[in-house]
JSON list of C-alpha atoms in Angstrom, two decimals:
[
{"chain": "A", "resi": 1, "resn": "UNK", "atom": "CA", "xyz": [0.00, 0.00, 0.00]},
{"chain": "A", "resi": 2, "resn": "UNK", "atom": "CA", "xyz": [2.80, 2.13, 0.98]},
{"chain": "A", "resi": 3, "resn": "UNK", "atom": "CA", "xyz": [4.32, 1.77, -2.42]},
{"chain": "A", "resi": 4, "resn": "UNK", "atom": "CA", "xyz": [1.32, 2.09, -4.43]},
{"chain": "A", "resi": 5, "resn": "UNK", "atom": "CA", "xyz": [0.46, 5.34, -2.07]},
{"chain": "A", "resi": 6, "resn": "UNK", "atom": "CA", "xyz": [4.32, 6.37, -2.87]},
{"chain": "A", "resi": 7, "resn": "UNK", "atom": "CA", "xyz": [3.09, 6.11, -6.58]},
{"chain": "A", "resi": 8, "resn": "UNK", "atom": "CA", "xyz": [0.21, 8.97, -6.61]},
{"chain": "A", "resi": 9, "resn": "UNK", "atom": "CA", "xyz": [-2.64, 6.12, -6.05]},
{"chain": "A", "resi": 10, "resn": "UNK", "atom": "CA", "xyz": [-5.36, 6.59, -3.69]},
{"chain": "A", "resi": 11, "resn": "UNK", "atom": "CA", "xyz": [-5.56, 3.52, -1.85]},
{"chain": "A", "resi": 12, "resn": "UNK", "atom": "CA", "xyz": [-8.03, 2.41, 0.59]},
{"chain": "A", "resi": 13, "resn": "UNK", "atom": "CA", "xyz": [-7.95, -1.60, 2.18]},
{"chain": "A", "resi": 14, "resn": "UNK", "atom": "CA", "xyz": [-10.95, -3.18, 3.48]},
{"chain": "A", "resi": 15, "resn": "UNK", "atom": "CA", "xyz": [-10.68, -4.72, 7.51]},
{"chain": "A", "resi": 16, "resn": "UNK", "atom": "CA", "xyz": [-13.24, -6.98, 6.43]},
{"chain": "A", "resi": 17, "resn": "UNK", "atom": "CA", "xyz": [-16.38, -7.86, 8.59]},
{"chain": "A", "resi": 18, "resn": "UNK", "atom": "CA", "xyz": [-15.42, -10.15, 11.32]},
{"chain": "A", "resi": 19, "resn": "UNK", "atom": "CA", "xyz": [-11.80, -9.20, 11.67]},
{"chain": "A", "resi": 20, "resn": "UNK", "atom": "CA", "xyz": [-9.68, -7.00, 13.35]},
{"chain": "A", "resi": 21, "resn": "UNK", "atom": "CA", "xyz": [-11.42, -3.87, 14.37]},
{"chain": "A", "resi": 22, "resn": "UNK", "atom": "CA", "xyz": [-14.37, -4.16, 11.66]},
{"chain": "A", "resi": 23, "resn": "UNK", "atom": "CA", "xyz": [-18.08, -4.85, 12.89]},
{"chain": "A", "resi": 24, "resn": "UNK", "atom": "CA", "xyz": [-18.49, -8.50, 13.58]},
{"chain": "A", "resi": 25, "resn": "UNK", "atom": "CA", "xyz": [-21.86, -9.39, 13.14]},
{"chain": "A", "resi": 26, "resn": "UNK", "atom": "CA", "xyz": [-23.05, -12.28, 14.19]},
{"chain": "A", "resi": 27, "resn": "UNK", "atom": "CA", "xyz": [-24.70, -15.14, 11.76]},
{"chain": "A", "resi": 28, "resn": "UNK", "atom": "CA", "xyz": [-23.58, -16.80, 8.82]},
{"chain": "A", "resi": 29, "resn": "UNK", "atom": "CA", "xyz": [-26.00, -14.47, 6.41]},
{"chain": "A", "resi": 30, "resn": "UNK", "atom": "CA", "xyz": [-24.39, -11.37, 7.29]},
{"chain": "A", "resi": 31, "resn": "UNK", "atom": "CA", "xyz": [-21.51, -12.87, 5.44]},
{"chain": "A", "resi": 32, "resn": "UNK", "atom": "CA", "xyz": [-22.88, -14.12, 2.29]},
{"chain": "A", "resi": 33, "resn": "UNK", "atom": "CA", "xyz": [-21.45, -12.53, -0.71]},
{"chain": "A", "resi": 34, "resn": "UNK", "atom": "CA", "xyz": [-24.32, -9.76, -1.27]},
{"chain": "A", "resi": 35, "resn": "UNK", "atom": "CA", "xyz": [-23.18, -7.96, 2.24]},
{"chain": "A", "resi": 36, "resn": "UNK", "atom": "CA", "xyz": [-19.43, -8.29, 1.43]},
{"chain": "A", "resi": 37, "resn": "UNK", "atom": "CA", "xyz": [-20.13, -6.66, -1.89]},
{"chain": "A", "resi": 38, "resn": "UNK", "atom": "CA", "xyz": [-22.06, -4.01, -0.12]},
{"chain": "A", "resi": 39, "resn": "UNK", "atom": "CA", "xyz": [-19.33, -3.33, 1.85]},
{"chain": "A", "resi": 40, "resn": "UNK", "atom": "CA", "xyz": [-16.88, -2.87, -1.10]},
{"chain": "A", "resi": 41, "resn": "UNK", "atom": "CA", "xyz": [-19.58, -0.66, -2.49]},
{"chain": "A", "resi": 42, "resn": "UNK", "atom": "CA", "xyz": [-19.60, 1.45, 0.73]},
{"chain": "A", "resi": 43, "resn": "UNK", "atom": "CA", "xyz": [-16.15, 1.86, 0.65]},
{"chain": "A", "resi": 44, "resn": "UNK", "atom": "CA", "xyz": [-15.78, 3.02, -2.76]},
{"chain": "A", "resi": 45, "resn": "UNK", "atom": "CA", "xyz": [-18.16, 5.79, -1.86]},
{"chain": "A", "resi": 46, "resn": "UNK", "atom": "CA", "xyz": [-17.04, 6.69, 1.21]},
{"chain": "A", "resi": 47, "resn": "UNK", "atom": "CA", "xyz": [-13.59, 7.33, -0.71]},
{"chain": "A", "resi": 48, "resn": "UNK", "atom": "CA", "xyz": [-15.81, 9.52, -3.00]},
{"chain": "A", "resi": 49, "resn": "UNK", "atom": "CA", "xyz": [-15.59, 7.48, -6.22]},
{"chain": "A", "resi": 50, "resn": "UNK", "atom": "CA", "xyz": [-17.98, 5.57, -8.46]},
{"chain": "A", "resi": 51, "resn": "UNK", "atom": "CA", "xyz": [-15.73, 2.78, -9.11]},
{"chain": "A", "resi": 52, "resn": "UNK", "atom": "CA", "xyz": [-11.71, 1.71, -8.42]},
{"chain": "A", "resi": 53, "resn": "UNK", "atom": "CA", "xyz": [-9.25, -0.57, -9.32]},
{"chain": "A", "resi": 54, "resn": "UNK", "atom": "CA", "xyz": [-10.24, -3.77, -6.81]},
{"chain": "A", "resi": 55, "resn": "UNK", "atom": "CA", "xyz": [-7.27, -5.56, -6.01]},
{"chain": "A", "resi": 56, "resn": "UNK", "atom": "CA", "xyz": [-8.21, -8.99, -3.82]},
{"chain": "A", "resi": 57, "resn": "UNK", "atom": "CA", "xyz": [-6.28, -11.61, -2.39]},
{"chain": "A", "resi": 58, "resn": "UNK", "atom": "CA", "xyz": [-7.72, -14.68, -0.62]},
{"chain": "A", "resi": 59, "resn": "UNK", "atom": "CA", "xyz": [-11.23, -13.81, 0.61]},
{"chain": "A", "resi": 60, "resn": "UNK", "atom": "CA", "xyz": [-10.38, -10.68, -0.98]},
{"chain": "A", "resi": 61, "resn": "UNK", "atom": "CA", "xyz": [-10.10, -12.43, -4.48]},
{"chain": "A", "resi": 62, "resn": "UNK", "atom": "CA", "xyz": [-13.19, -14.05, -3.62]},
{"chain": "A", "resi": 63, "resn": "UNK", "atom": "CA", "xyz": [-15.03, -11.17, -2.97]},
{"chain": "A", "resi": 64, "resn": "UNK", "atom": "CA", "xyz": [-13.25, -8.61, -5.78]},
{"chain": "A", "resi": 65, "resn": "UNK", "atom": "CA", "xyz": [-14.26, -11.81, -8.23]},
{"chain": "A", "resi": 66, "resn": "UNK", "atom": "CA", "xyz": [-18.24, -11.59, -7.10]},
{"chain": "A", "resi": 67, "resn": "UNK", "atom": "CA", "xyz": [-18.23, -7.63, -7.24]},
{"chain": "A", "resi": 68, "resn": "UNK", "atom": "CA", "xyz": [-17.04, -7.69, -10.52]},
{"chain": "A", "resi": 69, "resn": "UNK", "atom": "CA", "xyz": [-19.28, -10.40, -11.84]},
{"chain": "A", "resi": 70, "resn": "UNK", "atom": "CA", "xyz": [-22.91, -8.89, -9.92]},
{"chain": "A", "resi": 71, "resn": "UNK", "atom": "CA", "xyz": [-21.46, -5.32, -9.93]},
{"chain": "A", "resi": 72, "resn": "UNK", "atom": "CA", "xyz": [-19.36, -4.31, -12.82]},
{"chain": "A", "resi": 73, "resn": "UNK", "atom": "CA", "xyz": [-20.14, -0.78, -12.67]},
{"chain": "A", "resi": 74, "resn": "UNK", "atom": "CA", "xyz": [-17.59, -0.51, -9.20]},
{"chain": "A", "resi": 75, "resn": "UNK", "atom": "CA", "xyz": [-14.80, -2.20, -11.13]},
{"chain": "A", "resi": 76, "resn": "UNK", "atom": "CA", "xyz": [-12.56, -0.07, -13.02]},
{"chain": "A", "resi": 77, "resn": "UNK", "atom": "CA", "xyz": [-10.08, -2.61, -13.55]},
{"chain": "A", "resi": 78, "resn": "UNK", "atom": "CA", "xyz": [-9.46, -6.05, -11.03]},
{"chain": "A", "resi": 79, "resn": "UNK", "atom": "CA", "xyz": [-6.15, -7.67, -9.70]},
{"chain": "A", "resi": 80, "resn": "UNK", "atom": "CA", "xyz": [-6.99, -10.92, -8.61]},
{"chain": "A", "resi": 81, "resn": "UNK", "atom": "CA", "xyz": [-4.01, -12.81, -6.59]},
{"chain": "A", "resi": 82, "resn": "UNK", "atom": "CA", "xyz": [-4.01, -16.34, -5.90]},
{"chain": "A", "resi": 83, "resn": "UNK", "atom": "CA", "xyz": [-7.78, -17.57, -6.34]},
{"chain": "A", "resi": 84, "resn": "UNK", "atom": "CA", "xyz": [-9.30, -18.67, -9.78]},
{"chain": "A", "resi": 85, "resn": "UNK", "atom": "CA", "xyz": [-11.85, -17.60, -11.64]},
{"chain": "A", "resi": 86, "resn": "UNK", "atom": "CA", "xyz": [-15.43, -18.82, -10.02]},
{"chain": "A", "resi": 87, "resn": "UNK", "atom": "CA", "xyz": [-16.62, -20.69, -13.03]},
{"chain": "A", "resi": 88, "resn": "UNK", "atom": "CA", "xyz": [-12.75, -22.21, -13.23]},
{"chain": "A", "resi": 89, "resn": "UNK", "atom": "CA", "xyz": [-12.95, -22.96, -9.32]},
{"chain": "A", "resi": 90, "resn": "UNK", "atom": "CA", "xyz": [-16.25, -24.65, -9.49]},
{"chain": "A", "resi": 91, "resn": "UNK", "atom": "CA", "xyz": [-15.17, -26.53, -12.52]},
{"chain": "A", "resi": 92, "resn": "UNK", "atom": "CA", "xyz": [-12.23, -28.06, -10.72]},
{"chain": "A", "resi": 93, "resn": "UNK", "atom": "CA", "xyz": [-14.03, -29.06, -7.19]},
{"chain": "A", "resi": 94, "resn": "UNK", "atom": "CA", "xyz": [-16.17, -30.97, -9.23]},
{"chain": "A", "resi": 95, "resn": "UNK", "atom": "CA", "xyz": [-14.33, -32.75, -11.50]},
{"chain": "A", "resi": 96, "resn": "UNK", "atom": "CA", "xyz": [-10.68, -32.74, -10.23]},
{"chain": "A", "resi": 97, "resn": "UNK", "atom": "CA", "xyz": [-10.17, -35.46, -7.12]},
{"chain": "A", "resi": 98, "resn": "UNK", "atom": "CA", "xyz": [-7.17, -33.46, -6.22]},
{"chain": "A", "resi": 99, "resn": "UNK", "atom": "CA", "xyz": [-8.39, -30.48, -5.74]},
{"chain": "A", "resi": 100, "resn": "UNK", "atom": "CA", "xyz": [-11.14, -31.65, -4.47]},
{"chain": "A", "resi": 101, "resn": "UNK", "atom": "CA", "xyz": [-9.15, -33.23, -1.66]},
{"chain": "A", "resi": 102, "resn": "UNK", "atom": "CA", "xyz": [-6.89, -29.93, -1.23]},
{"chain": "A", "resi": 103, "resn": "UNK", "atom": "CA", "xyz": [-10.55, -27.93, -0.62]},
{"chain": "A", "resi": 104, "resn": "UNK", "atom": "CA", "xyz": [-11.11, -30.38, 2.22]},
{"chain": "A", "resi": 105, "resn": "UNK", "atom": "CA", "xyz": [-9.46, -27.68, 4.59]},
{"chain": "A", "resi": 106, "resn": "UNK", "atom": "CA", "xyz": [-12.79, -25.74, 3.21]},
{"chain": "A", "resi": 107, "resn": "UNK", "atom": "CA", "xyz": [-15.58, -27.88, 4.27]},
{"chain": "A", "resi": 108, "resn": "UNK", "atom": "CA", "xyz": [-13.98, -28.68, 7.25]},
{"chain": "A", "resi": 109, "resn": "UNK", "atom": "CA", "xyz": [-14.00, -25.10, 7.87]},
{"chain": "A", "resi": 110, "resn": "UNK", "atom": "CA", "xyz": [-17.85, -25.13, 6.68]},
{"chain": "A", "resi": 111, "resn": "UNK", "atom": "CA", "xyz": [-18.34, -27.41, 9.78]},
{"chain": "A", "resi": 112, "resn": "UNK", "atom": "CA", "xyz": [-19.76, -26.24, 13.39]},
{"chain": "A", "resi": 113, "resn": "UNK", "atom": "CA", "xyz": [-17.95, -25.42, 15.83]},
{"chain": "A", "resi": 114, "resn": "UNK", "atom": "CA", "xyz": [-14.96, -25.54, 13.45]},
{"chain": "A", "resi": 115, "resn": "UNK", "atom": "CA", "xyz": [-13.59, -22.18, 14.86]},
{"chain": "A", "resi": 116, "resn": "UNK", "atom": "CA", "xyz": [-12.92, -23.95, 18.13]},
{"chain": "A", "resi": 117, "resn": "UNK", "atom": "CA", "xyz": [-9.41, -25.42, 16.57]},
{"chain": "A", "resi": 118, "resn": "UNK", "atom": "CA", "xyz": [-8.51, -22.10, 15.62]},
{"chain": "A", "resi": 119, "resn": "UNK", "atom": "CA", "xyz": [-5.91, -19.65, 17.63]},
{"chain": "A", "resi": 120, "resn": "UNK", "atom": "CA", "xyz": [-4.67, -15.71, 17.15]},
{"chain": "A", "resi": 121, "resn": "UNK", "atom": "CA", "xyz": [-1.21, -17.50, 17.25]},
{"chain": "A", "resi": 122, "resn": "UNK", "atom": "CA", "xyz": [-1.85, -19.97, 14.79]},
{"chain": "A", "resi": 123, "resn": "UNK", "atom": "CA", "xyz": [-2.58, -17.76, 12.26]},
{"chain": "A", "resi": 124, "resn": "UNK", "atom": "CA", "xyz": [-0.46, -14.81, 12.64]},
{"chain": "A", "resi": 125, "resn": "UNK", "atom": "CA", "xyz": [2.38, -17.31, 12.31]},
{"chain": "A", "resi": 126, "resn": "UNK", "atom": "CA", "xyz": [0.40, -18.91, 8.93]},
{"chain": "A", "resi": 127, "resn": "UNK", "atom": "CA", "xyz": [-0.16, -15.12, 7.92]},
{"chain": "A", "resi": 128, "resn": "UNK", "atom": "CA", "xyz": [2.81, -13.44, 7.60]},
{"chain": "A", "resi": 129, "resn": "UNK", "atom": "CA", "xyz": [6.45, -15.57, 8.19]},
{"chain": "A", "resi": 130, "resn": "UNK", "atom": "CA", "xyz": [8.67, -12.03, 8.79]},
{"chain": "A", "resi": 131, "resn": "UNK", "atom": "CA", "xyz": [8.60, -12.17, 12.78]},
{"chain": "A", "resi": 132, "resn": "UNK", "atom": "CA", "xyz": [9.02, -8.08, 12.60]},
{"chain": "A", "resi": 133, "resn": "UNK", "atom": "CA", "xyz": [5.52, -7.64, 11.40]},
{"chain": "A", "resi": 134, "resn": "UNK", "atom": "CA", "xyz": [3.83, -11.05, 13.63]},
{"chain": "A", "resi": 135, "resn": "UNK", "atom": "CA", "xyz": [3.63, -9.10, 16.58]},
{"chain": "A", "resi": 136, "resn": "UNK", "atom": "CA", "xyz": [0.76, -6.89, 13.90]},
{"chain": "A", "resi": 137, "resn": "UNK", "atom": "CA", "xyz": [-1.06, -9.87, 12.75]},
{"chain": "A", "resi": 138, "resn": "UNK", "atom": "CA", "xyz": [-1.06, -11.43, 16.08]},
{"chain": "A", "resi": 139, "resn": "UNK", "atom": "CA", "xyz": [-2.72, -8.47, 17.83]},
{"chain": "A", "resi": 140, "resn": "UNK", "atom": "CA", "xyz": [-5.48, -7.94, 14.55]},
{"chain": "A", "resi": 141, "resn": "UNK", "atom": "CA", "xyz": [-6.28, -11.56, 15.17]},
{"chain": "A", "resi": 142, "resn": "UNK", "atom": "CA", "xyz": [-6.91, -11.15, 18.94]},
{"chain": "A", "resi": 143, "resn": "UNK", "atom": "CA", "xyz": [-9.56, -8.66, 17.84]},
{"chain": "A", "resi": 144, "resn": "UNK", "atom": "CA", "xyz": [-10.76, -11.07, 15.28]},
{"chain": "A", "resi": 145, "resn": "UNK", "atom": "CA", "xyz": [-13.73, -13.00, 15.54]},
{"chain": "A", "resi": 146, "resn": "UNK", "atom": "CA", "xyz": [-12.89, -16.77, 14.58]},
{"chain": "A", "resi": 147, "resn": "UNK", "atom": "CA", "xyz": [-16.62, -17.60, 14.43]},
{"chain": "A", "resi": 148, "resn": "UNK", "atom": "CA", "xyz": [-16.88, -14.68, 11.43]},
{"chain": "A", "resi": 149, "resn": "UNK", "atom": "CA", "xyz": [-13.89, -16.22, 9.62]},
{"chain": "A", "resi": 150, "resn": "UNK", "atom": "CA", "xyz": [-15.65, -19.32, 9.54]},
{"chain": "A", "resi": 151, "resn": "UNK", "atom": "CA", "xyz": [-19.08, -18.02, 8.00]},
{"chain": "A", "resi": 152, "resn": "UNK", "atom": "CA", "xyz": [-17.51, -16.87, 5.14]},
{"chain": "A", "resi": 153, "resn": "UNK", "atom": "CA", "xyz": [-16.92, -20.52, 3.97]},
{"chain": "A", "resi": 154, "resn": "UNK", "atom": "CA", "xyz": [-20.35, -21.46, 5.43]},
{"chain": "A", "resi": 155, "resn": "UNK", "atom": "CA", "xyz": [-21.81, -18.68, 3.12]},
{"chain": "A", "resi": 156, "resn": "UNK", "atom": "CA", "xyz": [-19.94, -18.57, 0.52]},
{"chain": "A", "resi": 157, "resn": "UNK", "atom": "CA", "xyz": [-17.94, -21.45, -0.36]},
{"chain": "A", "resi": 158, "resn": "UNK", "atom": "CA", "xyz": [-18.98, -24.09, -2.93]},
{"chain": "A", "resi": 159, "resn": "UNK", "atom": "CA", "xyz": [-20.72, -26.83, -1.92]},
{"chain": "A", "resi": 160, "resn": "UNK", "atom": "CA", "xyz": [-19.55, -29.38, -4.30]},
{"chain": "A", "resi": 161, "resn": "UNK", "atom": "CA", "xyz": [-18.66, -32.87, -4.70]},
{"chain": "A", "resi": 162, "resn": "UNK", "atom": "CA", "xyz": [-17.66, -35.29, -6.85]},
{"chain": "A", "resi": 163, "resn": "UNK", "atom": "CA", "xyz": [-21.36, -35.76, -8.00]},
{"chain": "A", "resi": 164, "resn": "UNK", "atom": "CA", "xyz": [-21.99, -32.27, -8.98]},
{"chain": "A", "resi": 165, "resn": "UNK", "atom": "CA", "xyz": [-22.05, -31.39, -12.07]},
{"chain": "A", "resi": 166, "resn": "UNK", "atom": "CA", "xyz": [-19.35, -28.82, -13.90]},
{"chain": "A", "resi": 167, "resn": "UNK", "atom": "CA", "xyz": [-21.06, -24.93, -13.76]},
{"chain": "A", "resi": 168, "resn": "UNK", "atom": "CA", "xyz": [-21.92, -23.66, -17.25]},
{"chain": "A", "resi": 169, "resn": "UNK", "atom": "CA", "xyz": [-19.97, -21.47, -18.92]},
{"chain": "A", "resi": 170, "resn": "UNK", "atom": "CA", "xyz": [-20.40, -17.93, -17.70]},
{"chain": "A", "resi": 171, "resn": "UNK", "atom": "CA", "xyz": [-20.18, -15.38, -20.02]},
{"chain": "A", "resi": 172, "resn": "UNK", "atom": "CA", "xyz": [-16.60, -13.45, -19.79]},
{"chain": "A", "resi": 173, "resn": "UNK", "atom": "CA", "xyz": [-15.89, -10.37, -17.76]},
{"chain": "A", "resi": 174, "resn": "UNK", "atom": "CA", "xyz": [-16.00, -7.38, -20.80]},
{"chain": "A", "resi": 175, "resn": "UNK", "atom": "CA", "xyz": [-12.91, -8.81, -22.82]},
{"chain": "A", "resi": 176, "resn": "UNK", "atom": "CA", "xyz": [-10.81, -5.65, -23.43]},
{"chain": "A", "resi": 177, "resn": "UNK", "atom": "CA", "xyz": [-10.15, -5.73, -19.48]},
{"chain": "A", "resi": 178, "resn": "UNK", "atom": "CA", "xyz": [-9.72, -9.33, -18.45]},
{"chain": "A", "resi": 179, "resn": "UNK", "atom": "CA", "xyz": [-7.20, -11.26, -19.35]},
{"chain": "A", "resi": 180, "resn": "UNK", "atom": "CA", "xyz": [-7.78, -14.70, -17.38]},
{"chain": "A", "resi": 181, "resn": "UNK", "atom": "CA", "xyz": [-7.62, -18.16, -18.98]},
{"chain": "A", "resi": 182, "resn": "UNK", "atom": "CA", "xyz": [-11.11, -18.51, -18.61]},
{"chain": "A", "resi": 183, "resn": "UNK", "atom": "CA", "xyz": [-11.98, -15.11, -20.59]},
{"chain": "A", "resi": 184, "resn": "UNK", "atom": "CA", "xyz": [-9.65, -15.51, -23.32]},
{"chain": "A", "resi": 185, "resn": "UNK", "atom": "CA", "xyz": [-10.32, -18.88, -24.10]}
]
């Protein structure tokens, strides 16, 4: 951000719902994917602007993907890191055994009660490996709610198996802008 903000760019991140010192409210519907787009929507105008460059990584992906797909008109252009296109995603839980069994984290996670196992420790340690900036994460976790974390699978997350069939084809994000595998193809 630092860099980016170095660069002339106005740049905003999202604490997302549940986490750190964002509202953590309680349920898994007030994390399905409509209120996290909201919430990219309300930050977009409480910068001022009618749309922005979405950059998401993670959950982030997963929730720049959606807002570009049911709300085009905030995306000005999208950086997705690390997390595949929905249609691609979908595509590959149900027909691909091994990432089928490398999701199993997921549904496990989709579980009750699976934010029991979890720890601030844990995953300040899984977040960030450069023991300068753990101390950060570890103390952002602490304020986290582990229950929230866990509804965004439990909303969100495909439930798939090996019996469900592949998702159609969606149509492509407008093709002058995206450039993923699934777009170009």
């Amino acid at each position: 951000m630092a860099t980016l903000s170095a660069a002339g760019y106005r740049v905003a991140a999202l604490d997302t719902r549940g986490y750190n010192l964002s509202d953590k409210p309680q349920g898994v519907e007030a994390y399905a994917m409509p209120n996290l787009i909201g919430d990219v929507a309300a930050v977009i105008a409480a910068e001022g602007q009618k749309n922005a460059v979405v950059v998401g990584h993670d959950w982030g992906a997963a929730i720049a993907w959606q807002t570009v797909l049911n709300r085009p008109d905030l995306v000005n252009k999208l950086v997705i890191m690390a997390v595949p296109h929905p249609a691609g995603m979908a595509r590959e839980l149900a027909t691909n055994k091994d990432q089928q069994a490398n999701s199993q984290y997921a549904r496990n996670f989709q579980k009750e009660g699976s934010e029991k196992v979890l720890t601030a420790e844990r995953l300040a340690s899984m977040a960030n490996k450069n023991p300068a900036e753990q101390a950060g994460y570890l103390e952002a976790f602490k304020r986290s709610d582990f229950a929230a974390m866990m509804n965004y699978y439990r909303a969100n997350y495909p439930r798939i198996t090996a019996d469900t069939p592949p998702p159609a084809r969606r149509r492509p994000i407008r093709r002058s802008r995206c450039r993923c595998w699934c777009c170009m193809a």
